[in-house]
Short mmCIF file of C-alpha atoms and ligand atoms in Angstrom, two decimals:
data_model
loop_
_atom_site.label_atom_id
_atom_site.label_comp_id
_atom_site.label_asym_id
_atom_site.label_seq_id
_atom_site.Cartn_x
_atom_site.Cartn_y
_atom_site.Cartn_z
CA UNK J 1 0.00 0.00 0.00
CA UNK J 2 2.91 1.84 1.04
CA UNK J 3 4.19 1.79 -2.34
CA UNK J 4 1.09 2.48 -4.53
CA UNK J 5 -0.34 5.46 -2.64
CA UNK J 6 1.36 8.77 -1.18
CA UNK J 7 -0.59 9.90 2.55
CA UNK J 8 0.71 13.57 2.49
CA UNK J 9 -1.41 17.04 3.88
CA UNK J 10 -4.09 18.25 1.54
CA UNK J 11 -2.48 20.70 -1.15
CA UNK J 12 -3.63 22.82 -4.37
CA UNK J 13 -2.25 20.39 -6.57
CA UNK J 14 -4.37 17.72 -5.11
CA UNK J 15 -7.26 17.29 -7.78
CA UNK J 16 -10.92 17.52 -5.86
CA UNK J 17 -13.65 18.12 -8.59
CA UNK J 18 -14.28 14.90 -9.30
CA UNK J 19 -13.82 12.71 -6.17
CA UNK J 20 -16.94 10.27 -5.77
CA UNK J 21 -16.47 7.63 -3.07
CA UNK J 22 -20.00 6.97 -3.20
CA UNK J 23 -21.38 9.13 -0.50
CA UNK J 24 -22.97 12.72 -1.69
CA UNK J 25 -21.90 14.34 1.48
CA UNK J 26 -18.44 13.07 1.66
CA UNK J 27 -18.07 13.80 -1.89
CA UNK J 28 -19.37 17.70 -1.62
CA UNK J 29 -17.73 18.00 1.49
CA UNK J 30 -14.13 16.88 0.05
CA UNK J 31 -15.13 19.21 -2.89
CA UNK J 32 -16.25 22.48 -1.37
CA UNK J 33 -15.74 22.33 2.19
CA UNK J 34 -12.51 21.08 2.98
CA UNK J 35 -10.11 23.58 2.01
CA UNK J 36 -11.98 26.10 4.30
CA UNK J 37 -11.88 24.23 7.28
CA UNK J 38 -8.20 23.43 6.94
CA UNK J 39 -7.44 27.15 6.26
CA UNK J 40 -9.49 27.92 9.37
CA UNK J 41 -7.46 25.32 11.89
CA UNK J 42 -11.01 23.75 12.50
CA UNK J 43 -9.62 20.32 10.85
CA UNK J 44 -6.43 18.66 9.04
CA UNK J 45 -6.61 17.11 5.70
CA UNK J 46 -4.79 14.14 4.75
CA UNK J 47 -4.78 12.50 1.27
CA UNK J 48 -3.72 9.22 -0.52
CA UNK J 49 -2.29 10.57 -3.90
CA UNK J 50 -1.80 7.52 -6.16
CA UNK J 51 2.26 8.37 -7.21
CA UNK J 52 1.48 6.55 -10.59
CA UNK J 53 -1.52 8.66 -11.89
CA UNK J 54 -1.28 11.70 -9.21
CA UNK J 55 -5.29 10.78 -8.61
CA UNK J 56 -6.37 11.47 -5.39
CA UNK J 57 -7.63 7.97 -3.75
CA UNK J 58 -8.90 8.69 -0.87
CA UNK J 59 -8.97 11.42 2.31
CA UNK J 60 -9.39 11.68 6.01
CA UNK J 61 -9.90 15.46 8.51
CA UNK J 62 -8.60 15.00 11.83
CA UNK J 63 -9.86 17.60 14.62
CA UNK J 64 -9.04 18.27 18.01
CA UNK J 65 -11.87 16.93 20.10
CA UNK J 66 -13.16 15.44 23.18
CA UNK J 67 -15.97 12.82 24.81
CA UNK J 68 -18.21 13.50 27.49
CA UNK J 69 -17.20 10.80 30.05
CA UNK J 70 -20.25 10.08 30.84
CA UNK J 71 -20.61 8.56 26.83
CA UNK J 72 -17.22 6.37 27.22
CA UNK J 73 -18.67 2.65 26.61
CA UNK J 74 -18.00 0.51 29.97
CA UNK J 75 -15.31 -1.26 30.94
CA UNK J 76 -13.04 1.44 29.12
CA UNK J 77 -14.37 4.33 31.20
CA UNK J 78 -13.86 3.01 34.56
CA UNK J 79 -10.43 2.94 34.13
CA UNK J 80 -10.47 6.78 32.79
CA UNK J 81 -9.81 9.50 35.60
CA UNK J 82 -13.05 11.59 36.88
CA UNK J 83 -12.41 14.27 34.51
CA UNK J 84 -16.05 15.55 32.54
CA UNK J 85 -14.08 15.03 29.55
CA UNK J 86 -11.46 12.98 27.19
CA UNK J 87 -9.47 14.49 25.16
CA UNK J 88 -10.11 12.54 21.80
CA UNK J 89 -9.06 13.01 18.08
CA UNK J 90 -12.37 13.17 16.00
CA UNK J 91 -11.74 11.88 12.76
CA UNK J 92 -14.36 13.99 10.87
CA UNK J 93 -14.30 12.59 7.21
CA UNK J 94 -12.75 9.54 5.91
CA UNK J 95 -13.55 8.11 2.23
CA UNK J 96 -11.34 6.57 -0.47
CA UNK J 97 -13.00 6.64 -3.98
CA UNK J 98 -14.85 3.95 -5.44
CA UNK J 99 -12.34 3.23 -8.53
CA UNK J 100 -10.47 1.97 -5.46
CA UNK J 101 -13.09 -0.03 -3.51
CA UNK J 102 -12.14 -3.30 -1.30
CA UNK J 103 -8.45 -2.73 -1.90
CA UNK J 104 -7.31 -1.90 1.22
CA UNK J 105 -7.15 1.79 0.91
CA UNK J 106 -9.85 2.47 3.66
CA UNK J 107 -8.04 0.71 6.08
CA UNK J 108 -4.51 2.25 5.49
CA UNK J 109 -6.32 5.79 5.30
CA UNK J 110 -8.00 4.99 8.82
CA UNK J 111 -4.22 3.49 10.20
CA UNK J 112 -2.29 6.51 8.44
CA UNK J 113 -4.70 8.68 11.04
CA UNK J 114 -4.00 6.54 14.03
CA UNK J 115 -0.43 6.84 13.83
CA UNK J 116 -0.60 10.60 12.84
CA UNK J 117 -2.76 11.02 16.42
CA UNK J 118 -0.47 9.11 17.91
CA UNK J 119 2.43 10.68 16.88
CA UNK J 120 0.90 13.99 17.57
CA UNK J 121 2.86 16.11 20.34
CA UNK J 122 -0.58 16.58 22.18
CA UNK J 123 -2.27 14.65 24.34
CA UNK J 124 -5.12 12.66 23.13
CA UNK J 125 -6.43 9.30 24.62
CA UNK J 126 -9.21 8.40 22.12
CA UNK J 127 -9.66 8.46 18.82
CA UNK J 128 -13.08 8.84 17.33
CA UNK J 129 -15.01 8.86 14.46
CA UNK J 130 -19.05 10.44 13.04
CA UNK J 131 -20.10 7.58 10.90
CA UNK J 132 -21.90 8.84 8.14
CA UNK J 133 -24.52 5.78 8.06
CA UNK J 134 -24.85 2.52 9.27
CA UNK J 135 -22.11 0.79 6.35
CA UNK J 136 -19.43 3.28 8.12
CA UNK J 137 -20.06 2.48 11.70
CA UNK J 138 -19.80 -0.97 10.82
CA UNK J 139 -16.57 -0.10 8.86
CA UNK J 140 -14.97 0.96 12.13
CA UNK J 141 -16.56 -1.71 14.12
CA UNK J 142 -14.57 -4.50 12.35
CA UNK J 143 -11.36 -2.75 13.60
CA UNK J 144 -12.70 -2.64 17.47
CA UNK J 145 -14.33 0.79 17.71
CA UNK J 146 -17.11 0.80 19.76
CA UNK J 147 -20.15 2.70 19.80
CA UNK J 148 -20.92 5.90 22.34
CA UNK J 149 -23.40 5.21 25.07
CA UNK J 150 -26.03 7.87 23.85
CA UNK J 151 -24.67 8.00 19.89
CA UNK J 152 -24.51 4.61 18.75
CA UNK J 153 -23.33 5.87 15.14
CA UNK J 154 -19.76 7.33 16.97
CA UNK J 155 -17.34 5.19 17.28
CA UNK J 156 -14.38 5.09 19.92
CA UNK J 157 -11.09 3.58 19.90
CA UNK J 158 -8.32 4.34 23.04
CA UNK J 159 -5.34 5.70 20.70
CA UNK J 160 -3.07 2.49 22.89
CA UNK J 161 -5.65 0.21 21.34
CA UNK J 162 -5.67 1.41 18.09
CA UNK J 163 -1.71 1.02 18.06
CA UNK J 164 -1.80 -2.14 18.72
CA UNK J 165 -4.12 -2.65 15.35
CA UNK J 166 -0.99 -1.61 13.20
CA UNK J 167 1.49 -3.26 14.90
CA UNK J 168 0.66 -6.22 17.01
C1 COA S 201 -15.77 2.77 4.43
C2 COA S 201 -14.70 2.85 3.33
C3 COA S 201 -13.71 3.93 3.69
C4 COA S 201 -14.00 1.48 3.20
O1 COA S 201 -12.96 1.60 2.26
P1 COA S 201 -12.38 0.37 1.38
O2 COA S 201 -11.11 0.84 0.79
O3 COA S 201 -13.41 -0.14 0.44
O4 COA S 201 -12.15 -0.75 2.49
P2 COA S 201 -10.84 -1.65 2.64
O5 COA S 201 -10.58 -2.35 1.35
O6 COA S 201 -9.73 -0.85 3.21
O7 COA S 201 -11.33 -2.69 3.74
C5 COA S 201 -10.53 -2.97 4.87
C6 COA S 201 -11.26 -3.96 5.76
O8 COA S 201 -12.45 -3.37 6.24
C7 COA S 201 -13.57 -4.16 5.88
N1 COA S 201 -14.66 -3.28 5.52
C8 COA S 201 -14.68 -2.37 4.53
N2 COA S 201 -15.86 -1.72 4.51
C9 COA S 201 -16.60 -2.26 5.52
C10 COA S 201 -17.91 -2.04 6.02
N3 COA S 201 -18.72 -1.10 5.51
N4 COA S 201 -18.32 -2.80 7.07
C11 COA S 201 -17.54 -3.75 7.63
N5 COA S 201 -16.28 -3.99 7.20
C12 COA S 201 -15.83 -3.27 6.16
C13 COA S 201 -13.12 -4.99 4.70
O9 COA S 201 -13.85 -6.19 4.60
C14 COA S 201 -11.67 -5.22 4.99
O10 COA S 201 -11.51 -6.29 5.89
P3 COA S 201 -10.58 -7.57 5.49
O11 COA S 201 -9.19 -6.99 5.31
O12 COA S 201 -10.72 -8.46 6.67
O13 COA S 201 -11.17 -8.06 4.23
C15 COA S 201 -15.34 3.13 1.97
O14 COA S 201 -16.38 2.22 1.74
C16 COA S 201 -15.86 4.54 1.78
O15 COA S 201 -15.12 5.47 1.48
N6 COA S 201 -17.19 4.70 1.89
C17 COA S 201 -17.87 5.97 1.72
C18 COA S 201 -17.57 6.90 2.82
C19 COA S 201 -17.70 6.33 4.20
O16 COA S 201 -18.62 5.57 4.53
N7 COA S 201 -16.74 6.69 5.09
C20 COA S 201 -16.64 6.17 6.42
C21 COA S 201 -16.36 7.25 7.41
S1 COA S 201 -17.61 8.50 7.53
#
């Protein structure tokens, strides 16, 4: 995957106009939207450039965030200090486009974001994620998210746990 696709910050020369992964808000969003929310600090934009054609593949925003504790699915939030809050990574968008369906680009967009949270010199213990419909949530299910006490359709992943996904 590595070798195939580029994960670099969103840039002019990235190509939006016609991205279609599928999903009409994902799509407009990546097309419209994106460029003003990275200019504004409200999110960062990464995006798999394939190095052969210079296509952009896929995308994922990651913005600072946090979880009601309160929300934190049991056992993980017995464990968590008595704080209101976590401070979580909210991965806002995430879609690859459907030239490039089931070919493992999805994943290594979603484990390009866990190590850039991880790696991130600020504290974050959770990583977590606005599925767009019921397909997405169970897209971060299969990799051990789980669902929000009172928003079943945001998903949660302790950034440890997710580390251990790309390298157990
Ligand atoms: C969800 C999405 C990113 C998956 O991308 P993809 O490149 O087709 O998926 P991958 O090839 O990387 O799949 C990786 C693994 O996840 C699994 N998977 C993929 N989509 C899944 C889904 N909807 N539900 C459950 N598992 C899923 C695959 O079976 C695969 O597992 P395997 O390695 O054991 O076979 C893609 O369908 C997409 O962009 N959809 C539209 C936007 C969207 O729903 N984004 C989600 C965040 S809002």
């Amino acid at each position: 995957m590595s070798v195939r696709f580029a994960i670099e910050p969103l840039a002019k020369a990235h190509k939006r106009d016609d991205f279609f992964s599928g999903n009409d808000r994902i799509d407009s969003y990546f097309r419209e939207t994106v460029s003003q929310d990275v200019k504004r600090n409200y999110a960062t934009c990464f995006v798999a450039r394939e190095i052969a054609t210079d296509r952009v593949a896929g995308f994922y925003t990651l913005s600072s965030s946090n979880v009601p504790l309160t929300e934190v699915p049991e056992p993980l939030a017995t464990r968590l200090p008595r704080y209101p809050t976590v401070p979580a990574v909210l991965i806002g968008w995430l879609g690859r486009h459907s030239d490039y369906a089931g070919q493992g680009l999805g994943e290594a967009l979603l484990f390009d974001a866990i190590k850039t949270v991880a790696n991130a010199p600020i504290g974050a213990h959770a990583i977590f994620a606005d599925a767009i419909d019921d397909q997405a949530a169970a897209f971060y299910v299969a990799f051990g998210f789980a669902p929000l006490v009172q928003r079943p359709r945001t998903l949660y992943l302790p950034v440890a746990t997710a580390l251990n996904l790309i390298s157990p």
